[in-house]
């Protein structure tokens, strides 16, 4: 089992460029999440989804959009990248309430 | 919303000693408290979790305690080994969709 797979692993963007981060899970999980991790701040929830076709805002949603067109995929989009969005992005999924979240290995994004 | 504070930010112990990491939370409605271990270049991995209807949970060398009245919970690692060296995160959640994480503790176990 691959678990949670994130692509790409690294990316450098220029301010104003757009890009999409892909998260794929093969565990048939209903719930999927996007977090960002910054030094000294732990993980902060950007957006999440409780099932195919649904999305909701987390703690820090501004500047990001998401889509969950297929149950196994959760996409995170940056429409106009800003230096403040330089971070490591983690995707996670879980089967249900009180079940552990399974994380991918992250995407390191630098915006110049 | 929920606010989770984690202490200490760094912890260094000798191999074989115990390590304790403490977290406090602000929302009394929080009812699920997982702990994650993150190794360099990897995503966080769950090591133990506890629900609010339980005061303590153990899994081999790892234990978590929860004090709902004081709104704090702790991770205890006994007989530490060099492979326990990593960053550890606590988290608290009310409905498990808005999980708030602590800032992390970098644990170093010296051989």
PDB file of C-alpha atoms in Angstrom:
ATOM      1  CA  UNK A   1       0.000   0.000   0.000  1.00  0.00           C
ATOM      2  CA  UNK A   2       1.296   3.439  -0.931  1.00  0.00           C
ATOM      3  CA  UNK A   3      -0.894   5.176   1.702  1.00  0.00           C
ATOM      4  CA  UNK A   4      -0.890   8.926   1.054  1.00  0.00           C
ATOM      5  CA  UNK A   5       1.169  10.162  -1.883  1.00  0.00           C
ATOM      6  CA  UNK A   6       1.950  13.815  -2.549  1.00  0.00           C
ATOM      7  CA  UNK A   7       3.293  15.265  -5.785  1.00  0.00           C
ATOM      8  CA  UNK A   8       5.508  17.092  -6.408  1.00  0.00           C
ATOM      9  CA  UNK A   9       8.002  16.738  -3.526  1.00  0.00           C
ATOM     10  CA  UNK A  10       9.730  20.050  -4.234  1.00  0.00           C
ATOM     11  CA  UNK A  11       8.845  23.116  -6.236  1.00  0.00           C
ATOM     12  CA  UNK A  12      10.149  26.641  -6.647  1.00  0.00           C
ATOM     13  CA  UNK A  13       7.754  29.295  -7.928  1.00  0.00           C
ATOM     14  CA  UNK A  14       7.976  32.968  -8.731  1.00  0.00           C
ATOM     15  CA  UNK A  15       5.580  35.413  -7.087  1.00  0.00           C
ATOM     16  CA  UNK A  16       2.298  35.497  -8.980  1.00  0.00           C
ATOM     17  CA  UNK A  17       2.609  32.054 -10.550  1.00  0.00           C
ATOM     18  CA  UNK A  18      -0.030  29.417 -10.003  1.00  0.00           C
ATOM     19  CA  UNK A  19       0.280  25.735  -9.279  1.00  0.00           C
ATOM     20  CA  UNK A  20      -1.605  22.697  -8.029  1.00  0.00           C
ATOM     21  CA  UNK A  21      -0.442  20.201  -5.428  1.00  0.00           C
ATOM     22  CA  UNK A  22      -1.843  16.709  -5.733  1.00  0.00           C
ATOM     23  CA  UNK A  23      -2.673  14.329  -2.909  1.00  0.00           C
ATOM     24  CA  UNK A  24      -3.726  10.751  -3.590  1.00  0.00           C
ATOM     25  CA  UNK A  25      -4.744   8.089  -1.061  1.00  0.00           C
ATOM     26  CA  UNK A  26      -5.412   4.422  -1.702  1.00  0.00           C
ATOM     27  CA  UNK A  27      -7.088   3.578   1.618  1.00  0.00           C
ATOM     28  CA  UNK A  28     -10.654   4.504   0.581  1.00  0.00           C
ATOM     29  CA  UNK A  29     -10.735   7.208   3.287  1.00  0.00           C
ATOM     30  CA  UNK A  30     -13.626   9.634   3.403  1.00  0.00           C
ATOM     31  CA  UNK A  31     -11.809  12.528   5.065  1.00  0.00           C
ATOM     32  CA  UNK A  32      -8.863  14.390   3.563  1.00  0.00           C
ATOM     33  CA  UNK A  33      -6.904  17.410   4.790  1.00  0.00           C
ATOM     34  CA  UNK A  34      -4.321  19.945   3.660  1.00  0.00           C
ATOM     35  CA  UNK A  35      -1.946  21.446   6.236  1.00  0.00           C
ATOM     36  CA  UNK A  36       0.978  23.793   6.081  1.00  0.00           C
ATOM     37  CA  UNK A  37       3.958  23.469   8.403  1.00  0.00           C
ATOM     38  CA  UNK A  38       6.098  26.453   9.280  1.00  0.00           C
ATOM     39  CA  UNK A  39       9.039  26.584  11.721  1.00  0.00           C
ATOM     40  CA  UNK A  40       7.888  26.938  15.323  1.00  0.00           C
ATOM     41  CA  UNK A  41       4.206  26.848  14.428  1.00  0.00           C
ATOM     42  CA  UNK A  42       3.300  23.194  14.113  1.00  0.00           C
ATOM     43  CA  UNK A  43       0.747  22.220  11.472  1.00  0.00           C
ATOM     44  CA  UNK A  44      -2.106  24.513  10.500  1.00  0.00           C
ATOM     45  CA  UNK A  45      -5.192  23.307   8.656  1.00  0.00           C
ATOM     46  CA  UNK A  46      -5.814  25.009   5.298  1.00  0.00           C
ATOM     47  CA  UNK A  47      -8.843  23.151   3.893  1.00  0.00           C
ATOM     48  CA  UNK A  48     -10.440  19.775   4.375  1.00  0.00           C
ATOM     49  CA  UNK A  49     -13.009  17.477   2.789  1.00  0.00           C
ATOM     50  CA  UNK A  50     -15.458  15.072   4.428  1.00  0.00           C
ATOM     51  CA  UNK A  51     -16.239  13.228   1.208  1.00  0.00           C
ATOM     52  CA  UNK A  52     -16.167  13.306  -2.579  1.00  0.00           C
ATOM     53  CA  UNK A  53     -17.473  16.627  -3.887  1.00  0.00           C
ATOM     54  CA  UNK A  54     -17.225  18.422  -0.533  1.00  0.00           C
ATOM     55  CA  UNK A  55     -14.700  20.953   0.786  1.00  0.00           C
ATOM     56  CA  UNK A  56     -14.515  23.241   3.817  1.00  0.00           C
ATOM     57  CA  UNK A  57     -12.223  25.969   5.161  1.00  0.00           C
ATOM     58  CA  UNK A  58      -9.759  25.346   7.933  1.00  0.00           C
ATOM     59  CA  UNK A  59      -7.717  27.710  10.076  1.00  0.00           C
ATOM     60  CA  UNK A  60      -5.697  29.429   7.289  1.00  0.00           C
ATOM     61  CA  UNK A  61      -7.644  29.142   3.981  1.00  0.00           C
ATOM     62  CA  UNK A  62      -6.854  32.513   2.384  1.00  0.00           C
ATOM     63  CA  UNK A  63      -4.920  32.314  -0.896  1.00  0.00           C
ATOM     64  CA  UNK A  64      -5.723  28.627  -1.446  1.00  0.00           C
ATOM     65  CA  UNK A  65      -8.451  26.665  -3.199  1.00  0.00           C
ATOM     66  CA  UNK A  66      -9.181  22.940  -3.146  1.00  0.00           C
ATOM     67  CA  UNK A  67     -11.159  20.361  -5.070  1.00  0.00           C
ATOM     68  CA  UNK A  68     -12.232  16.776  -4.351  1.00  0.00           C
ATOM     69  CA  UNK A  69     -13.664  15.536  -7.629  1.00  0.00           C
ATOM     70  CA  UNK A  70     -12.647  11.937  -6.909  1.00  0.00           C
ATOM     71  CA  UNK A  71     -12.680  10.258  -3.509  1.00  0.00           C
ATOM     72  CA  UNK A  72      -9.023   9.286  -3.694  1.00  0.00           C
ATOM     73  CA  UNK A  73      -7.686  12.714  -4.760  1.00  0.00           C
ATOM     74  CA  UNK A  74      -7.547  16.064  -2.995  1.00  0.00           C
ATOM     75  CA  UNK A  75      -6.011  18.985  -4.901  1.00  0.00           C
ATOM     76  CA  UNK A  76      -4.628  22.178  -3.383  1.00  0.00           C
ATOM     77  CA  UNK A  77      -4.311  25.185  -5.663  1.00  0.00           C
ATOM     78  CA  UNK A  78      -2.424  28.440  -5.351  1.00  0.00           C
ATOM     79  CA  UNK A  79      -3.878  30.931  -7.825  1.00  0.00           C
ATOM     80  CA  UNK A  80      -1.274  33.678  -7.370  1.00  0.00           C
ATOM     81  CA  UNK A  81       1.644  32.542  -5.240  1.00  0.00           C
ATOM     82  CA  UNK A  82       3.055  34.887  -2.593  1.00  0.00           C
ATOM     83  CA  UNK A  83       6.328  34.616  -0.593  1.00  0.00           C
ATOM     84  CA  UNK A  84       4.226  34.138   2.577  1.00  0.00           C
ATOM     85  CA  UNK A  85       3.085  30.803   1.130  1.00  0.00           C
ATOM     86  CA  UNK A  86       6.619  29.403   1.263  1.00  0.00           C
ATOM     87  CA  UNK A  87       6.136  26.365   3.472  1.00  0.00           C
ATOM     88  CA  UNK A  88       6.013  22.593   3.654  1.00  0.00           C
ATOM     89  CA  UNK A  89       2.560  21.306   2.733  1.00  0.00           C
ATOM     90  CA  UNK A  90       1.191  18.051   4.115  1.00  0.00           C
ATOM     91  CA  UNK A  91      -1.830  16.101   3.032  1.00  0.00           C
ATOM     92  CA  UNK A  92      -3.577  13.662   5.365  1.00  0.00           C
ATOM     93  CA  UNK A  93      -6.522  11.297   5.234  1.00  0.00           C
ATOM     94  CA  UNK A  94      -8.531   9.291   7.746  1.00  0.00           C
ATOM     95  CA  UNK A  95     -11.276   6.719   7.678  1.00  0.00           C
ATOM     96  CA  UNK A  96     -13.664   8.254  10.192  1.00  0.00           C
ATOM     97  CA  UNK A  97     -14.251   9.975  13.499  1.00  0.00           C
ATOM     98  CA  UNK A  98     -11.564   9.289  16.099  1.00  0.00           C
ATOM     99  CA  UNK A  99      -9.479   7.436  13.544  1.00  0.00           C
ATOM    100  CA  UNK A 100      -5.841   8.505  13.125  1.00  0.00           C
ATOM    101  CA  UNK A 101      -4.813  10.775  10.313  1.00  0.00           C
ATOM    102  CA  UNK A 102      -2.345   9.290   7.844  1.00  0.00           C
ATOM    103  CA  UNK A 103       0.080  11.858   6.434  1.00  0.00           C
ATOM    104  CA  UNK A 104       2.011  12.047   3.187  1.00  0.00           C
ATOM    105  CA  UNK A 105       5.691  12.984   3.181  1.00  0.00           C
ATOM    106  CA  UNK A 106       5.053  16.598   2.230  1.00  0.00           C
ATOM    107  CA  UNK A 107       5.685  19.067  -0.584  1.00  0.00           C
ATOM    108  CA  UNK A 108       8.369  21.672   0.032  1.00  0.00           C
ATOM    109  CA  UNK A 109       7.311  24.858  -1.772  1.00  0.00           C
ATOM    110  CA  UNK A 110       9.483  27.949  -2.131  1.00  0.00           C
ATOM    111  CA  UNK A 111       8.145  31.167  -3.600  1.00  0.00           C
ATOM    112  CA  UNK A 112      10.641  33.773  -4.663  1.00  0.00           C
TER     113      UNK A 112
ATOM    114  CA  UNK B   1     -11.038  28.422  18.483  1.00  0.00           C
ATOM    115  CA  UNK B   2      -8.804  25.869  20.124  1.00  0.00           C
ATOM    116  CA  UNK B   3      -5.290  26.853  21.164  1.00  0.00           C
ATOM    117  CA  UNK B   4      -2.681  24.210  21.990  1.00  0.00           C
ATOM    118  CA  UNK B   5       0.576  25.010  23.763  1.00  0.00           C
ATOM    119  CA  UNK B   6       3.416  22.498  23.921  1.00  0.00           C
ATOM    120  CA  UNK B   7       6.481  22.414  26.189  1.00  0.00           C
ATOM    121  CA  UNK B   8       9.395  22.120  26.051  1.00  0.00           C
ATOM    122  CA  UNK B   9      10.371  23.105  22.510  1.00  0.00           C
ATOM    123  CA  UNK B  10      13.593  21.082  22.782  1.00  0.00           C
ATOM    124  CA  UNK B  11      14.459  18.184  25.064  1.00  0.00           C
ATOM    125  CA  UNK B  12      17.709  16.282  25.359  1.00  0.00           C
ATOM    126  CA  UNK B  13      17.967  13.079  27.409  1.00  0.00           C
ATOM    127  CA  UNK B  14      20.468  10.307  27.909  1.00  0.00           C
ATOM    128  CA  UNK B  15      19.668   6.923  26.414  1.00  0.00           C
ATOM    129  CA  UNK B  16      17.647   4.895  28.889  1.00  0.00           C
ATOM    130  CA  UNK B  17      16.192   7.925  30.665  1.00  0.00           C
ATOM    131  CA  UNK B  18      12.548   8.984  30.462  1.00  0.00           C
ATOM    132  CA  UNK B  19      11.197  11.906  28.443  1.00  0.00           C
ATOM    133  CA  UNK B  20       8.050  13.885  29.200  1.00  0.00           C
ATOM    134  CA  UNK B  21       6.348  16.364  26.873  1.00  0.00           C
ATOM    135  CA  UNK B  22       3.405  18.443  28.078  1.00  0.00           C
ATOM    136  CA  UNK B  23       0.548  20.149  26.254  1.00  0.00           C
ATOM    137  CA  UNK B  24      -2.290  22.377  27.372  1.00  0.00           C
ATOM    138  CA  UNK B  25      -5.459  23.168  25.459  1.00  0.00           C
ATOM    139  CA  UNK B  26      -8.031  25.915  25.761  1.00  0.00           C
ATOM    140  CA  UNK B  27     -11.341  24.470  24.488  1.00  0.00           C
ATOM    141  CA  UNK B  28     -13.060  22.356  27.116  1.00  0.00           C
ATOM    142  CA  UNK B  29     -15.073  20.690  24.330  1.00  0.00           C
ATOM    143  CA  UNK B  30     -11.922  19.019  22.936  1.00  0.00           C
ATOM    144  CA  UNK B  31     -12.355  15.269  23.131  1.00  0.00           C
ATOM    145  CA  UNK B  32      -9.597  13.664  21.040  1.00  0.00           C
ATOM    146  CA  UNK B  33      -5.860  14.032  21.682  1.00  0.00           C
ATOM    147  CA  UNK B  34      -3.352  12.362  19.322  1.00  0.00           C
ATOM    148  CA  UNK B  35       0.436  12.462  19.461  1.00  0.00           C
ATOM    149  CA  UNK B  36       2.566  12.372  16.332  1.00  0.00           C
ATOM    150  CA  UNK B  37       6.240  11.663  15.693  1.00  0.00           C
ATOM    151  CA  UNK B  38       7.905  13.340  12.744  1.00  0.00           C
ATOM    152  CA  UNK B  39      11.277  12.279  11.413  1.00  0.00           C
ATOM    153  CA  UNK B  40      13.372  14.437   9.121  1.00  0.00           C
ATOM    154  CA  UNK B  41      11.899  14.666   5.627  1.00  0.00           C
ATOM    155  CA  UNK B  42       8.823  12.637   6.525  1.00  0.00           C
ATOM    156  CA  UNK B  43       5.246  13.308   7.399  1.00  0.00           C
ATOM    157  CA  UNK B  44       3.975  12.991  10.994  1.00  0.00           C
ATOM    158  CA  UNK B  45       3.071   9.493  12.147  1.00  0.00           C
ATOM    159  CA  UNK B  46       0.589   8.731  14.903  1.00  0.00           C
ATOM    160  CA  UNK B  47       2.221   7.090  17.907  1.00  0.00           C
ATOM    161  CA  UNK B  48      -0.605   7.138  20.421  1.00  0.00           C
ATOM    162  CA  UNK B  49      -3.951   8.830  20.944  1.00  0.00           C
ATOM    163  CA  UNK B  50      -6.440   9.228  23.768  1.00  0.00           C
ATOM    164  CA  UNK B  51     -10.090  10.148  23.983  1.00  0.00           C
ATOM    165  CA  UNK B  52     -11.582  12.328  26.671  1.00  0.00           C
ATOM    166  CA  UNK B  53     -13.361   9.442  28.406  1.00  0.00           C
ATOM    167  CA  UNK B  54      -9.993   7.888  29.317  1.00  0.00           C
ATOM    168  CA  UNK B  55      -7.408   9.240  31.757  1.00  0.00           C
ATOM    169  CA  UNK B  56      -4.377   7.222  30.684  1.00  0.00           C
ATOM    170  CA  UNK B  57      -3.288   4.962  27.851  1.00  0.00           C
ATOM    171  CA  UNK B  58      -0.128   2.901  27.427  1.00  0.00           C
ATOM    172  CA  UNK B  59       1.546   1.214  24.499  1.00  0.00           C
ATOM    173  CA  UNK B  60       4.829  -0.473  25.420  1.00  0.00           C
ATOM    174  CA  UNK B  61       7.305   2.342  26.251  1.00  0.00           C
ATOM    175  CA  UNK B  62       4.851   5.132  25.431  1.00  0.00           C
ATOM    176  CA  UNK B  63       2.058   6.470  27.621  1.00  0.00           C
ATOM    177  CA  UNK B  64      -0.270   9.437  27.490  1.00  0.00           C
ATOM    178  CA  UNK B  65      -2.113  10.982  30.425  1.00  0.00           C
ATOM    179  CA  UNK B  66      -5.052  13.380  30.261  1.00  0.00           C
ATOM    180  CA  UNK B  67      -6.292  15.779  32.937  1.00  0.00           C
ATOM    181  CA  UNK B  68      -9.566  17.212  31.660  1.00  0.00           C
ATOM    182  CA  UNK B  69     -10.072  19.475  34.673  1.00  0.00           C
ATOM    183  CA  UNK B  70      -6.724  21.177  34.171  1.00  0.00           C
ATOM    184  CA  UNK B  71      -6.963  20.852  30.370  1.00  0.00           C
ATOM    185  CA  UNK B  72      -3.544  19.335  29.906  1.00  0.00           C
ATOM    186  CA  UNK B  73      -2.160  16.075  28.565  1.00  0.00           C
ATOM    187  CA  UNK B  74       1.321  14.603  28.527  1.00  0.00           C
ATOM    188  CA  UNK B  75       3.410  12.134  26.559  1.00  0.00           C
ATOM    189  CA  UNK B  76       5.744   9.865  28.512  1.00  0.00           C
ATOM    190  CA  UNK B  77       8.486   7.847  26.832  1.00  0.00           C
ATOM    191  CA  UNK B  78      10.401   5.432  29.056  1.00  0.00           C
ATOM    192  CA  UNK B  79      13.739   3.719  28.396  1.00  0.00           C
ATOM    193  CA  UNK B  80      14.492   6.100  25.568  1.00  0.00           C
ATOM    194  CA  UNK B  81      16.542   4.925  22.595  1.00  0.00           C
ATOM    195  CA  UNK B  82      18.442   6.914  19.921  1.00  0.00           C
ATOM    196  CA  UNK B  83      15.741   6.029  17.389  1.00  0.00           C
ATOM    197  CA  UNK B  84      13.242   7.955  19.531  1.00  0.00           C
ATOM    198  CA  UNK B  85      15.006  11.154  18.422  1.00  0.00           C
ATOM    199  CA  UNK B  86      12.494  13.151  16.342  1.00  0.00           C
ATOM    200  CA  UNK B  87      10.038  16.026  16.569  1.00  0.00           C
ATOM    201  CA  UNK B  88       6.881  15.228  18.530  1.00  0.00           C
ATOM    202  CA  UNK B  89       3.562  17.037  18.099  1.00  0.00           C
ATOM    203  CA  UNK B  90       0.516  17.002  20.308  1.00  0.00           C
ATOM    204  CA  UNK B  91      -2.927  17.915  18.970  1.00  0.00           C
ATOM    205  CA  UNK B  92      -6.442  18.514  20.254  1.00  0.00           C
ATOM    206  CA  UNK B  93      -9.719  18.276  18.437  1.00  0.00           C
ATOM    207  CA  UNK B  94     -13.394  18.760  19.181  1.00  0.00           C
ATOM    208  CA  UNK B  95     -15.001  17.214  16.131  1.00  0.00           C
ATOM    209  CA  UNK B  96     -11.804  15.844  14.649  1.00  0.00           C
ATOM    210  CA  UNK B  97     -12.075  17.998  11.557  1.00  0.00           C
ATOM    211  CA  UNK B  98     -10.515  21.099  13.083  1.00  0.00           C
ATOM    212  CA  UNK B  99      -7.483  19.584  14.758  1.00  0.00           C
ATOM    213  CA  UNK B 100      -5.075  22.083  16.334  1.00  0.00           C
ATOM    214  CA  UNK B 101      -1.433  21.144  16.764  1.00  0.00           C
ATOM    215  CA  UNK B 102       1.179  22.222  19.262  1.00  0.00           C
ATOM    216  CA  UNK B 103       4.369  23.836  17.959  1.00  0.00           C
ATOM    217  CA  UNK B 104       6.392  20.649  18.434  1.00  0.00           C
ATOM    218  CA  UNK B 105       9.165  19.317  20.670  1.00  0.00           C
ATOM    219  CA  UNK B 106      12.514  18.277  19.248  1.00  0.00           C
ATOM    220  CA  UNK B 107      13.666  15.275  21.280  1.00  0.00           C
ATOM    221  CA  UNK B 108      17.311  14.217  21.160  1.00  0.00           C
ATOM    222  CA  UNK B 109      18.359  10.956  22.796  1.00  0.00           C
ATOM    223  CA  UNK B 110      22.100  10.834  23.356  1.00  0.00           C
ATOM    224  CA  UNK B 111      23.748   7.388  23.228  1.00  0.00           C
TER     225      UNK B 111
END
